[in-house]
Short mmCIF file of C-alpha atoms in Angstrom, two decimals:
data_model
loop_
_atom_site.label_atom_id
_atom_site.label_comp_id
_atom_site.label_asym_id
_atom_site.label_seq_id
_atom_site.Cartn_x
_atom_site.Cartn_y
_atom_site.Cartn_z
CA MET A 1 -6.78 -3.67 3.78
CA ARG A 2 -8.93 -2.68 0.97
CA PRO A 3 -12.31 -4.12 0.13
CA PHE A 4 -12.07 -7.21 -2.02
CA LYS A 5 -12.61 -6.33 -5.66
CA ASN A 6 -12.08 -9.70 -7.37
CA ARG A 7 -8.40 -9.19 -8.14
CA LEU A 8 -5.83 -8.72 -5.38
CA LEU A 9 -2.31 -7.41 -5.33
CA GLY A 10 -0.07 -10.40 -6.07
CA PRO A 11 0.43 -12.77 -3.13
CA PHE A 12 -0.17 -10.07 -0.52
CA LEU A 13 -3.90 -10.48 -0.05
CA MET A 14 -4.12 -8.41 3.08
CA LEU A 15 -3.66 -4.89 1.90
CA GLY A 16 -4.48 -3.95 -1.63
CA PRO A 17 -6.27 -4.85 -4.87
CA LEU A 18 -4.39 -4.67 -8.15
CA LEU A 19 -6.87 -2.27 -9.70
CA LEU A 20 -6.45 0.40 -7.04
CA LEU A 21 -3.27 2.16 -8.13
CA GLY A 22 -1.89 5.54 -7.21
CA GLY A 23 0.85 7.36 -5.58
CA CYS A 24 3.01 9.27 -3.25
CA GLY A 25 2.62 13.02 -3.84
CA ALA A 26 2.20 13.72 -0.14
CA SER A 27 -0.39 16.38 0.55
CA VAL A 28 0.06 17.51 4.13
CA THR A 29 -2.18 19.25 6.62
CA SER A 30 -1.69 20.29 10.21
CA GLY A 31 -3.33 18.22 12.92
CA GLY A 32 -3.61 17.50 16.62
CA GLY A 33 -1.14 16.44 19.24
CA SER A 34 1.07 18.14 21.79
CA THR A 35 4.14 20.20 20.93
CA PRO A 36 6.77 17.78 19.57
CA PRO A 37 10.17 17.36 21.20
CA PRO A 38 13.09 19.23 19.57
CA MET A 39 14.41 17.67 16.38
CA PRO A 40 17.14 18.45 13.84
CA SER A 41 16.28 21.25 11.41
CA GLY A 42 15.80 20.62 7.71
CA PRO A 43 14.29 17.64 5.89
CA PRO A 44 15.04 14.12 7.08
CA PRO A 45 17.99 12.38 5.39
CA GLN A 46 17.77 9.79 2.64
CA LEU A 47 17.79 6.16 3.77
CA ALA A 48 18.93 2.82 2.41
CA LEU A 49 18.24 -0.82 3.24
CA SER A 50 20.56 -3.42 4.69
CA SER A 51 19.70 -7.12 4.87
CA PHE A 52 18.89 -8.32 8.40
CA VAL A 53 17.21 -11.76 8.22
CA SER A 54 15.33 -13.86 5.65
CA GLY A 55 13.54 -17.20 5.52
CA LEU A 56 10.31 -16.01 7.16
CA ALA A 57 6.78 -17.04 6.10
CA LEU A 58 4.45 -14.10 5.35
CA PRO A 59 5.79 -11.78 8.08
CA LEU A 60 3.40 -9.07 9.27
CA GLY A 61 4.88 -7.53 12.39
CA PHE A 62 8.04 -6.85 14.39
CA GLU A 63 8.16 -6.49 18.19
CA ALA A 64 11.11 -6.09 20.56
CA PRO A 65 10.27 -6.28 24.28
CA SER A 66 12.43 -4.41 26.77
CA ASP A 67 13.39 -7.52 28.72
CA GLY A 68 17.17 -7.25 28.41
CA THR A 69 17.51 -10.17 25.97
CA ASN A 70 17.74 -8.18 22.69
CA ARG A 71 15.35 -10.65 21.07
CA ILE A 72 13.13 -9.61 18.18
CA PHE A 73 9.78 -11.31 17.61
CA ILE A 74 8.27 -11.58 14.12
CA ILE A 75 4.55 -12.22 13.54
CA GLU A 76 3.86 -14.67 10.70
CA GLN A 77 0.36 -14.46 9.24
CA GLY A 78 -0.28 -18.20 9.31
CA GLY A 79 -0.27 -18.29 13.11
CA THR A 80 3.33 -18.44 14.28
CA ILE A 81 5.68 -16.04 16.06
CA ARG A 82 9.39 -16.41 15.35
CA ILE A 83 12.35 -15.17 17.38
CA ILE A 84 15.37 -13.45 15.90
CA GLN A 85 18.27 -13.91 18.31
CA ASN A 86 21.91 -13.06 17.66
CA GLY A 87 21.06 -12.19 14.07
CA SER A 88 19.43 -15.53 13.23
CA VAL A 89 15.89 -16.92 13.19
CA VAL A 90 15.35 -19.49 15.94
CA VAL A 91 14.13 -22.74 14.36
CA THR A 92 11.33 -23.53 16.83
CA PRO A 93 8.51 -20.96 16.83
CA PHE A 94 7.97 -18.93 19.98
CA LEU A 95 4.23 -19.52 19.56
CA ASP A 96 2.31 -21.71 17.14
CA ILE A 97 -1.47 -21.27 16.98
CA THR A 98 -1.92 -22.31 13.37
CA SER A 99 -4.53 -24.84 14.47
CA LYS A 100 -6.64 -22.02 15.95
CA ALA A 101 -6.14 -19.18 13.48
CA THR A 102 -8.01 -18.65 10.24
CA SER A 103 -5.40 -17.37 7.82
CA GLY A 104 -5.52 -15.98 4.30
CA GLY A 105 -6.62 -12.76 2.67
CA GLU A 106 -6.82 -10.25 5.52
CA THR A 107 -7.10 -12.85 8.27
CA GLY A 108 -4.52 -14.60 10.40
CA LEU A 109 -2.27 -13.80 13.33
CA LEU A 110 -2.18 -10.02 13.07
CA GLY A 111 -0.87 -8.46 16.28
CA LEU A 112 1.46 -8.97 19.23
CA ALA A 113 2.22 -6.91 22.34
CA PHE A 114 4.33 -7.72 25.38
CA HIS A 115 3.18 -6.71 28.85
CA PRO A 116 5.22 -3.77 30.19
CA SER A 117 6.40 -6.14 32.96
CA PHE A 118 7.07 -9.03 30.57
CA SER A 119 10.56 -9.60 31.95
CA THR A 120 9.03 -10.65 35.29
CA ASN A 121 5.47 -11.82 34.56
CA ARG A 122 6.15 -13.36 31.09
CA ARG A 123 2.72 -12.31 29.76
CA PHE A 124 2.03 -11.26 26.18
CA PHE A 125 -1.03 -10.63 24.02
CA VAL A 126 -2.02 -11.48 20.46
CA ASP A 127 -4.73 -10.57 17.97
CA TYR A 128 -5.83 -13.33 15.61
CA THR A 129 -8.86 -14.32 13.55
CA ARG A 130 -10.69 -17.60 13.87
CA THR A 131 -13.83 -19.20 12.46
CA VAL A 132 -16.52 -20.69 14.67
CA GLY A 133 -19.09 -22.42 12.50
CA SER A 134 -19.49 -19.90 9.70
CA GLN A 135 -18.73 -16.87 11.88
CA LEU A 136 -15.37 -15.13 11.54
CA GLN A 137 -14.15 -13.60 14.79
CA THR A 138 -11.28 -11.51 16.07
CA VAL A 139 -9.80 -12.85 19.29
CA ILE A 140 -7.62 -10.89 21.70
CA SER A 141 -5.83 -13.38 23.95
CA GLU A 142 -3.15 -13.52 26.61
CA PHE A 143 -0.44 -16.19 26.71
CA THR A 144 2.41 -16.84 29.12
CA VAL A 145 5.96 -18.07 28.75
CA PRO A 146 7.29 -20.73 31.15
CA ALA A 147 10.31 -19.55 33.13
CA SER A 148 12.05 -22.78 32.17
CA SER A 149 11.59 -22.19 28.43
CA PRO A 150 11.99 -18.46 27.62
CA ASN A 151 12.02 -19.01 23.85
CA GLN A 152 8.81 -21.03 23.70
CA ALA A 153 5.43 -19.85 24.97
CA ASP A 154 2.84 -22.25 26.31
CA PRO A 155 0.00 -22.46 23.74
CA ALA A 156 -2.23 -24.05 26.39
CA SER A 157 -1.96 -20.94 28.58
CA GLU A 158 -4.36 -18.94 26.40
CA ARG A 159 -6.78 -16.66 28.23
CA GLN A 160 -9.25 -14.94 25.93
CA LEU A 161 -9.89 -11.31 26.82
CA LEU A 162 -12.16 -10.21 23.99
CA VAL A 163 -13.94 -11.86 21.05
CA VAL A 164 -15.59 -9.73 18.35
CA ASN A 165 -17.64 -11.04 15.44
CA GLN A 166 -16.53 -9.84 12.01
CA PRO A 167 -19.27 -9.24 9.41
CA PHE A 168 -16.83 -9.57 6.49
CA SER A 169 -13.37 -11.07 6.05
CA ASN A 170 -11.47 -7.85 5.39
CA HIS A 171 -10.56 -4.77 7.48
CA ASN A 172 -9.64 -6.63 10.64
CA GLY A 173 -7.09 -4.14 11.94
CA GLY A 174 -4.90 -6.19 14.26
CA GLN A 175 -2.37 -3.86 15.88
CA LEU A 176 -1.77 -4.21 19.61
CA ALA A 177 0.50 -1.93 21.66
CA PHE A 178 0.85 -0.84 25.25
CA GLY A 179 0.77 2.90 25.68
CA PRO A 180 2.96 4.89 28.07
CA ASP A 181 -0.03 4.80 30.44
CA GLY A 182 0.31 1.01 30.75
CA PHE A 183 -2.99 0.27 28.99
CA LEU A 184 -3.38 -2.02 25.99
CA TYR A 185 -4.49 -0.31 22.76
CA ILE A 186 -6.21 -2.42 20.09
CA ALA A 187 -6.97 -1.48 16.47
CA PHE A 188 -10.16 -2.67 14.79
CA GLY A 189 -11.07 -2.01 11.18
CA ASP A 190 -14.62 -1.11 10.18
CA GLY A 191 -15.66 -4.71 9.60
CA GLY A 192 -15.01 -4.85 5.88
CA SER A 193 -16.70 -4.95 2.53
CA GLY A 194 -16.27 -1.49 0.93
CA GLY A 195 -17.33 1.98 2.04
CA ASP A 196 -18.34 0.82 5.53
CA PRO A 197 -21.85 -0.34 4.55
CA LEU A 198 -22.82 -1.01 8.17
CA GLY A 199 -21.73 2.44 9.36
CA ASN A 200 -19.44 0.99 12.01
CA GLY A 201 -16.83 3.74 11.87
CA GLN A 202 -19.27 6.33 13.23
CA ASN A 203 -21.24 3.99 15.49
CA LYS A 204 -19.94 4.51 19.01
CA ASN A 205 -21.81 1.46 20.30
CA VAL A 206 -19.75 -1.08 18.34
CA LEU A 207 -16.03 -1.87 18.56
CA LEU A 208 -15.36 -2.02 14.82
CA GLY A 209 -13.70 1.00 13.22
CA LYS A 210 -12.12 1.96 16.53
CA ILE A 211 -8.98 2.01 18.60
CA LEU A 212 -9.75 0.48 21.97
CA ARG A 213 -7.99 1.01 25.31
CA ILE A 214 -8.25 -1.56 28.08
CA GLY A 215 -6.46 -2.65 31.24
CA VAL A 216 -5.06 -6.16 31.33
CA ASP A 217 -4.38 -6.36 35.06
CA ALA A 218 -6.99 -7.19 37.69
CA PRO A 219 -9.41 -6.10 39.01
CA PHE A 220 -11.48 -6.51 35.85
CA ALA A 221 -14.77 -4.84 34.95
CA SER A 222 -17.90 -6.77 35.79
CA GLY A 223 -18.56 -9.49 33.23
CA LYS A 224 -15.32 -8.78 31.33
CA GLN A 225 -11.83 -10.25 31.23
CA TYR A 226 -10.19 -6.82 31.32
CA ALA A 227 -10.48 -3.48 33.06
CA ILE A 228 -12.03 -0.29 31.68
CA PRO A 229 -9.83 2.79 32.28
CA SER A 230 -11.94 5.28 34.20
CA ASP A 231 -10.99 8.12 31.86
CA ASN A 232 -11.96 6.36 28.64
CA PRO A 233 -14.28 8.74 26.75
CA PHE A 234 -17.36 6.52 27.11
CA ALA A 235 -16.51 4.79 30.38
CA SER A 236 -19.61 6.36 31.93
CA GLY A 237 -21.91 6.02 28.92
CA GLY A 238 -22.59 7.35 25.45
CA GLY A 239 -20.73 4.56 23.70
CA ALA A 240 -18.84 1.33 24.23
CA PRO A 241 -16.61 1.84 27.28
CA GLU A 242 -13.59 0.22 25.59
CA ILE A 243 -13.39 2.91 22.88
CA TYR A 244 -10.46 5.32 22.92
CA ALA A 245 -10.97 6.88 19.44
CA TYR A 246 -13.24 6.16 16.47
CA GLY A 247 -13.92 6.90 12.81
CA PHE A 248 -11.25 4.59 11.35
CA ARG A 249 -11.44 2.48 8.21
CA ASN A 250 -8.59 0.07 8.83
CA PRO A 251 -5.79 1.31 11.08
CA TRP A 252 -2.88 -0.84 9.93
CA ARG A 253 -0.08 -0.27 12.40
CA PHE A 254 0.10 2.44 15.02
CA SER A 255 2.86 3.35 17.46
CA PHE A 256 3.65 5.60 20.39
CA ASP A 257 6.50 8.08 20.14
CA ARG A 258 9.03 7.14 22.80
CA SER A 259 9.58 10.83 23.48
CA GLY A 260 6.32 12.56 24.37
CA GLY A 261 4.06 9.54 23.90
CA ARG A 262 2.06 10.77 20.90
CA LEU A 263 0.07 8.06 19.11
CA PHE A 264 0.74 7.89 15.35
CA ILE A 265 -1.72 5.88 13.23
CA GLY A 266 -1.65 4.78 9.60
CA ASP A 267 -5.27 4.39 8.45
CA VAL A 268 -5.75 2.64 5.11
CA GLY A 269 -8.03 4.50 2.69
CA GLN A 270 -10.83 3.29 0.45
CA GLY A 271 -9.75 4.02 -3.10
CA ASN A 272 -8.20 7.47 -3.32
CA TRP A 273 -6.48 8.66 -0.14
CA GLU A 274 -4.19 7.18 2.52
CA GLU A 275 -3.76 9.02 5.81
CA VAL A 276 -1.63 9.41 8.92
CA ASP A 277 -3.33 10.50 12.14
CA ILE A 278 -2.28 11.49 15.63
CA GLY A 279 -4.56 9.74 18.07
CA ALA A 280 -6.57 11.73 20.59
CA LYS A 281 -8.81 10.39 23.33
CA GLY A 282 -12.41 10.62 22.17
CA GLY A 283 -11.36 11.79 18.71
CA ASP A 284 -13.51 11.13 15.63
CA PHE A 285 -11.18 10.56 12.69
CA GLY A 286 -13.86 10.89 10.08
CA TRP A 287 -14.51 7.59 8.32
CA ASN A 288 -16.85 7.17 6.47
CA ILE A 289 -17.77 10.86 6.30
CA MET A 290 -14.24 11.60 5.14
CA GLU A 291 -11.45 9.76 3.36
CA GLY A 292 -8.36 11.68 4.39
CA ASN A 293 -9.22 15.36 4.08
CA HIS A 294 -11.89 14.69 1.45
CA CYS A 295 -15.63 14.12 1.62
CA TYR A 296 -16.68 10.54 1.02
CA PRO A 297 -17.93 9.12 -1.31
CA PRO A 298 -15.72 10.77 -3.95
CA GLY A 299 -17.54 13.55 -5.73
CA THR A 300 -19.60 14.53 -2.70
CA ALA A 301 -19.85 18.31 -2.91
CA SER A 302 -19.80 18.93 0.82
CA CYS A 303 -19.97 17.12 4.14
CA ASN A 304 -20.26 18.03 7.78
CA MET A 305 -16.72 18.06 9.17
CA THR A 306 -17.75 19.49 12.54
CA GLY A 307 -15.92 17.73 15.34
CA LEU A 308 -13.77 15.59 13.03
CA THR A 309 -10.02 15.29 13.59
CA PRO A 310 -8.16 15.73 10.29
CA PRO A 311 -5.10 13.68 9.37
CA ILE A 312 -1.66 15.19 9.75
CA ALA A 313 -0.66 13.82 6.33
CA GLU A 314 -2.24 12.10 3.36
CA TYR A 315 -1.22 10.85 -0.07
CA ASP A 316 -3.28 9.88 -3.08
CA HIS A 317 -3.46 6.89 -5.40
CA SER A 318 -3.11 8.70 -8.69
CA SER A 319 0.39 10.16 -8.47
CA ALA A 320 2.82 7.24 -8.29
CA GLY A 321 1.15 3.94 -7.46
CA GLY A 322 0.22 4.20 -3.78
CA THR A 323 -2.07 1.43 -2.53
CA ALA A 324 -2.12 1.22 1.29
CA VAL A 325 -0.39 3.14 4.06
CA ILE A 326 1.85 1.18 6.41
CA GLY A 327 2.19 2.96 9.74
CA GLY A 328 5.68 3.22 11.23
CA PHE A 329 7.58 4.89 14.07
CA VAL A 330 9.08 8.16 15.16
CA TYR A 331 12.82 7.64 14.96
CA ARG A 332 14.49 7.85 18.38
CA GLY A 333 17.69 5.98 17.59
CA THR A 334 21.23 7.35 17.65
CA VAL A 335 22.78 6.12 14.40
CA ILE A 336 20.95 8.36 11.88
CA THR A 337 21.26 11.74 13.56
CA GLY A 338 19.26 13.80 11.07
CA LEU A 339 16.29 11.44 11.26
CA VAL A 340 15.63 11.96 14.98
CA GLY A 341 12.05 13.09 15.59
CA ALA A 342 10.78 12.22 12.11
CA TYR A 343 7.86 9.81 11.76
CA VAL A 344 8.89 7.12 9.28
CA TYR A 345 6.11 5.33 7.39
CA GLY A 346 5.54 3.82 3.97
CA ASP A 347 3.24 2.32 1.38
CA LEU A 348 2.47 -1.33 0.76
CA SER A 349 3.70 -1.58 -2.81
CA SER A 350 4.63 1.79 -4.33
CA GLY A 351 8.17 1.57 -3.02
CA HIS A 352 7.97 4.83 -1.10
CA VAL A 353 9.03 5.49 2.49
CA TRP A 354 8.44 8.95 3.94
CA GLY A 355 9.86 10.97 6.78
CA LEU A 356 7.21 13.25 8.32
CA LYS A 357 8.28 16.27 10.37
CA GLN A 358 6.41 19.06 12.11
CA ASP A 359 7.77 22.60 11.90
CA SER A 360 7.69 25.32 14.55
CA SER A 361 4.33 26.53 13.20
CA GLY A 362 2.76 23.11 13.71
CA ASN A 363 2.60 22.23 10.01
CA TRP A 364 3.63 18.80 8.80
CA GLN A 365 5.81 18.10 5.79
CA ALA A 366 6.42 14.67 4.27
CA THR A 367 9.60 13.88 2.35
CA VAL A 368 10.26 10.69 0.36
CA ILE A 369 13.40 9.32 2.02
CA LEU A 370 13.60 5.88 0.39
CA ASN A 371 12.48 4.16 -2.80
CA HIS A 372 12.54 0.36 -3.04
CA ASN A 373 10.88 -2.55 -4.87
CA LEU A 374 9.56 -4.55 -1.92
CA THR A 375 6.11 -5.38 -0.54
CA VAL A 376 5.99 -3.83 2.94
CA SER A 377 3.69 -5.14 5.67
CA ALA A 378 5.14 -3.36 8.71
CA PHE A 379 7.98 -1.39 10.21
CA GLY A 380 9.80 -2.35 13.38
CA GLN A 381 11.70 -0.62 16.16
CA ASP A 382 14.32 -2.32 18.32
CA THR A 383 15.12 -1.48 21.91
CA SER A 384 17.78 1.02 20.78
CA GLY A 385 15.26 2.92 18.67
CA GLU A 386 16.67 1.78 15.32
CA LEU A 387 14.14 1.02 12.58
CA TYR A 388 13.45 -1.96 10.33
CA LEU A 389 11.23 -2.75 7.36
CA VAL A 390 9.26 -6.01 7.15
CA ASP A 391 9.26 -7.37 3.60
CA TYR A 392 6.17 -9.53 3.24
CA GLY A 393 6.85 -10.42 -0.38
CA HIS A 394 10.26 -12.00 0.24
CA GLY A 395 9.80 -13.15 3.84
CA ALA A 396 12.57 -10.92 5.10
CA VAL A 397 13.41 -8.09 7.48
CA MET A 398 15.58 -5.18 6.33
CA HIS A 399 17.46 -2.67 8.48
CA LEU A 400 16.88 1.02 7.68
CA ILE A 401 20.24 2.79 7.49
CA ALA A 402 21.56 6.13 6.29
CA ALA A 403 22.10 6.29 2.53
CA PRO A 404 25.77 6.14 1.55
#
């Protein structure tokens, strides 16, 4: 989710240009959030990969609703959602909106979230880009699944909640997730180009460069197709009422810890630093005043950091080929005992996956727990808390397991 700079990283147009190289060398700083739940002492264990499924087309996301069916849903960039059931990919797509979505580069079907009561109301939500005339837009829509056809949603059931014009074709964000509070959280990038030329990250009156928080159940706010939580930071004024947090460049994948509910965010950097944040209501995460812990633009001697929330971890582009952070999950499974409580995340193309842990003093330490040669677009978590890696380059999903 970098700015376009003529050349792009192989076939994966969404996340990184070839000429922005760099690495892992994780530089870590303490940050916000509540006291973490207990976790095993010592660094997280080394991991390995096990083949899960293949044959997917440009997969970008992995979702597993708690509806008792053990189905896994894979987002494909072109505009389809596929089901993995009993270890195999179902032939007919769960949803096909290829005729509506604009796909390519950093556009396409980018996000999926199931209503907390999906098992009974069969409602789910997607984030996709479309073009109307010459205007690119992000659309947040609701769809429903007929009770008679649980593996195939009704494309005609679309109800649009929110449409936002995009000034450029990159930095579209796209993540959707329901928080433990039952509200829908939505990630928007800063609108694109490079360096946030429109200043959207720090502009509290626009939705770009933000994480939003809305209610999807009636009654809705006047003139809107969704509700505004009364405790949103700007619900009563001072900014757009949908905003939960701001100052992001392109938050590519966020997740809530199943134990404690903390919001972990991977925010893709400009050209030097990738960062991991813990979300906080009303927090300003610094872009484009800061890139990670560093004043932006590079070489700026000083900047006003007052009121900014620093990342809990960062890594640079000069050490070992890092290009774009891919946000993951706090491990809450049962198979890899020593990994419990560690936040697992990675990089698009450097081959690194980290385990991030917080010590008793509140400091964070990142450890490289896996090296691979894949192009990673997302991580996934199943209903048992086990983790997966989405391989965009080969159209596959891999299971993260303990190293032999």
